[in-house]
């Protein structure tokens, strides 16, 4: 799931699974990630790019081979 550009987005009570990467955050606006489960990814659970300032609460990340966050 990619959150990009200047979108102010909230992702609540969501399951992301069986993907390469769980969440990819590049949005310049405030992004809220809450009660999210990321499982069975082969890459990064949550990728947060430079300049991004998300609010992350109650996130569970279980990956196969990648890092939880980067």
JSON list of N, CA and C in Angstrom, two decimals, residues 1 3-4 9 15 18 22-23 25 28-29 32-33 37-38 40-41 47-48 50-52 55 60 62 68-69:
[
{"chain": "A", "resi": 1, "resn": "UNK", "atom": "N", "xyz": [0.86, -1.15, 0.00]},
{"chain": "A", "resi": 1, "resn": "UNK", "atom": "CA", "xyz": [0.00, 0.00, 0.00]},
{"chain": "A", "resi": 1, "resn": "UNK", "atom": "C", "xyz": [0.91, 1.23, 0.00]},
{"chain": "A", "resi": 3, "resn": "UNK", "atom": "N", "xyz": [1.32, 5.34, 0.13]},
{"chain": "A", "resi": 3, "resn": "UNK", "atom": "CA", "xyz": [0.70, 6.62, 0.49]},
{"chain": "A", "resi": 3, "resn": "UNK", "atom": "C", "xyz": [1.67, 7.70, 0.04]},
{"chain": "A", "resi": 4, "resn": "UNK", "atom": "N", "xyz": [1.29, 8.42, -1.02]},
{"chain": "A", "resi": 4, "resn": "UNK", "atom": "CA", "xyz": [2.24, 9.30, -1.70]},
{"chain": "A", "resi": 4, "resn": "UNK", "atom": "C", "xyz": [1.70, 10.72, -1.86]},
{"chain": "A", "resi": 9, "resn": "UNK", "atom": "N", "xyz": [-3.76, 11.00, 4.80]},
{"chain": "A", "resi": 9, "resn": "UNK", "atom": "CA", "xyz": [-4.46, 9.72, 4.77]},
{"chain": "A", "resi": 9, "resn": "UNK", "atom": "C", "xyz": [-4.40, 9.05, 6.13]},
{"chain": "A", "resi": 15, "resn": "UNK", "atom": "N", "xyz": [-5.46, -4.95, 7.43]},
{"chain": "A", "resi": 15, "resn": "UNK", "atom": "CA", "xyz": [-4.50, -6.05, 7.34]},
{"chain": "A", "resi": 15, "resn": "UNK", "atom": "C", "xyz": [-3.88, -6.01, 5.94]},
{"chain": "A", "resi": 18, "resn": "UNK", "atom": "N", "xyz": [0.97, -10.87, 2.38]},
{"chain": "A", "resi": 18, "resn": "UNK", "atom": "CA", "xyz": [1.42, -11.56, 1.17]},
{"chain": "A", "resi": 18, "resn": "UNK", "atom": "C", "xyz": [1.78, -10.60, 0.04]},
{"chain": "A", "resi": 22, "resn": "UNK", "atom": "N", "xyz": [4.88, -3.96, 2.80]},
{"chain": "A", "resi": 22, "resn": "UNK", "atom": "CA", "xyz": [3.59, -3.70, 3.43]},
{"chain": "A", "resi": 22, "resn": "UNK", "atom": "C", "xyz": [3.08, -2.30, 3.13]},
{"chain": "A", "resi": 23, "resn": "UNK", "atom": "N", "xyz": [3.69, -1.29, 3.75]},
{"chain": "A", "resi": 23, "resn": "UNK", "atom": "CA", "xyz": [3.30, 0.11, 3.55]},
{"chain": "A", "resi": 23, "resn": "UNK", "atom": "C", "xyz": [4.51, 0.89, 3.07]},
{"chain": "A", "resi": 25, "resn": "UNK", "atom": "N", "xyz": [5.51, 4.78, 2.65]},
{"chain": "A", "resi": 25, "resn": "UNK", "atom": "CA", "xyz": [5.06, 6.13, 2.96]},
{"chain": "A", "resi": 25, "resn": "UNK", "atom": "C", "xyz": [6.01, 7.17, 2.38]},
{"chain": "A", "resi": 28, "resn": "UNK", "atom": "N", "xyz": [3.99, 13.85, 1.98]},
{"chain": "A", "resi": 28, "resn": "UNK", "atom": "CA", "xyz": [4.50, 15.00, 2.72]},
{"chain": "A", "resi": 28, "resn": "UNK", "atom": "C", "xyz": [3.52, 15.47, 3.77]},
{"chain": "A", "resi": 29, "resn": "UNK", "atom": "N", "xyz": [2.27, 15.08, 3.66]},
{"chain": "A", "resi": 29, "resn": "UNK", "atom": "CA", "xyz": [1.26, 15.45, 4.65]},
{"chain": "A", "resi": 29, "resn": "UNK", "atom": "C", "xyz": [1.29, 14.46, 5.81]},
{"chain": "A", "resi": 32, "resn": "UNK", "atom": "N", "xyz": [-1.65, 8.90, 9.20]},
{"chain": "A", "resi": 32, "resn": "UNK", "atom": "CA", "xyz": [-1.92, 8.18, 10.44]},
{"chain": "A", "resi": 32, "resn": "UNK", "atom": "C", "xyz": [-2.08, 6.70, 10.10]},
{"chain": "A", "resi": 33, "resn": "UNK", "atom": "N", "xyz": [-1.30, 5.87, 10.78]},
{"chain": "A", "resi": 33, "resn": "UNK", "atom": "CA", "xyz": [-1.37, 4.41, 10.65]},
{"chain": "A", "resi": 33, "resn": "UNK", "atom": "C", "xyz": [-1.76, 3.89, 12.03]},
{"chain": "A", "resi": 37, "resn": "UNK", "atom": "N", "xyz": [-2.04, -4.45, 10.78]},
{"chain": "A", "resi": 37, "resn": "UNK", "atom": "CA", "xyz": [-1.27, -5.68, 10.83]},
{"chain": "A", "resi": 37, "resn": "UNK", "atom": "C", "xyz": [-0.63, -5.89, 9.46]},
{"chain": "A", "resi": 38, "resn": "UNK", "atom": "N", "xyz": [0.69, -5.98, 9.43]},
{"chain": "A", "resi": 38, "resn": "UNK", "atom": "CA", "xyz": [1.43, -6.26, 8.19]},
{"chain": "A", "resi": 38, "resn": "UNK", "atom": "C", "xyz": [2.10, -7.62, 8.38]},
{"chain": "A", "resi": 40, "resn": "UNK", "atom": "N", "xyz": [3.60, -11.46, 6.42]},
{"chain": "A", "resi": 40, "resn": "UNK", "atom": "CA", "xyz": [4.02, -12.25, 5.26]},
{"chain": "A", "resi": 40, "resn": "UNK", "atom": "C", "xyz": [4.49, -11.39, 4.09]},
{"chain": "A", "resi": 41, "resn": "UNK", "atom": "N", "xyz": [5.33, -10.41, 4.37]},
{"chain": "A", "resi": 41, "resn": "UNK", "atom": "CA", "xyz": [5.94, -9.63, 3.29]},
{"chain": "A", "resi": 41, "resn": "UNK", "atom": "C", "xyz": [7.35, -10.17, 3.06]},
{"chain": "A", "resi": 47, "resn": "UNK", "atom": "N", "xyz": [8.00, 1.13, 4.99]},
{"chain": "A", "resi": 47, "resn": "UNK", "atom": "CA", "xyz": [9.09, 1.96, 4.48]},
{"chain": "A", "resi": 47, "resn": "UNK", "atom": "C", "xyz": [8.69, 3.41, 4.65]},
{"chain": "A", "resi": 48, "resn": "UNK", "atom": "N", "xyz": [9.48, 4.17, 5.42]},
{"chain": "A", "resi": 48, "resn": "UNK", "atom": "CA", "xyz": [9.20, 5.58, 5.68]},
{"chain": "A", "resi": 48, "resn": "UNK", "atom": "C", "xyz": [10.34, 6.39, 5.08]},
{"chain": "A", "resi": 50, "resn": "UNK", "atom": "N", "xyz": [12.54, 9.83, 3.78]},
{"chain": "A", "resi": 50, "resn": "UNK", "atom": "CA", "xyz": [13.02, 11.07, 4.36]},
{"chain": "A", "resi": 50, "resn": "UNK", "atom": "C", "xyz": [11.99, 12.18, 4.21]},
{"chain": "A", "resi": 51, "resn": "UNK", "atom": "N", "xyz": [11.76, 12.92, 5.29]},
{"chain": "A", "resi": 51, "resn": "UNK", "atom": "CA", "xyz": [10.82, 14.04, 5.25]},
{"chain": "A", "resi": 51, "resn": "UNK", "atom": "C", "xyz": [9.39, 13.65, 5.61]},
{"chain": "A", "resi": 52, "resn": "UNK", "atom": "N", "xyz": [9.14, 12.37, 5.79]},
{"chain": "A", "resi": 52, "resn": "UNK", "atom": "CA", "xyz": [7.80, 11.89, 6.13]},
{"chain": "A", "resi": 52, "resn": "UNK", "atom": "C", "xyz": [7.71, 11.81, 7.65]},
{"chain": "A", "resi": 55, "resn": "UNK", "atom": "N", "xyz": [2.21, 9.30, 12.04]},
{"chain": "A", "resi": 55, "resn": "UNK", "atom": "CA", "xyz": [1.82, 8.89, 13.38]},
{"chain": "A", "resi": 55, "resn": "UNK", "atom": "C", "xyz": [1.47, 7.41, 13.28]},
{"chain": "A", "resi": 60, "resn": "UNK", "atom": "N", "xyz": [1.39, -3.96, 14.05]},
{"chain": "A", "resi": 60, "resn": "UNK", "atom": "CA", "xyz": [2.01, -5.27, 14.21]},
{"chain": "A", "resi": 60, "resn": "UNK", "atom": "C", "xyz": [2.63, -5.66, 12.88]},
{"chain": "A", "resi": 62, "resn": "UNK", "atom": "N", "xyz": [5.07, -8.53, 10.95]},
{"chain": "A", "resi": 62, "resn": "UNK", "atom": "CA", "xyz": [5.75, -9.81, 10.90]},
{"chain": "A", "resi": 62, "resn": "UNK", "atom": "C", "xyz": [6.10, -10.06, 9.44]},
{"chain": "A", "resi": 68, "resn": "UNK", "atom": "N", "xyz": [11.39, -4.88, 9.70]},
{"chain": "A", "resi": 68, "resn": "UNK", "atom": "CA", "xyz": [10.07, -4.38, 10.11]},
{"chain": "A", "resi": 68, "resn": "UNK", "atom": "C", "xyz": [9.85, -2.98, 9.54]},
{"chain": "A", "resi": 69, "resn": "UNK", "atom": "N", "xyz": [10.86, -2.12, 9.66]},
{"chain": "A", "resi": 69, "resn": "UNK", "atom": "CA", "xyz": [10.73, -0.77, 9.10]},
{"chain": "A", "resi": 69, "resn": "UNK", "atom": "C", "xyz": [12.09, -0.32, 8.58]}
]
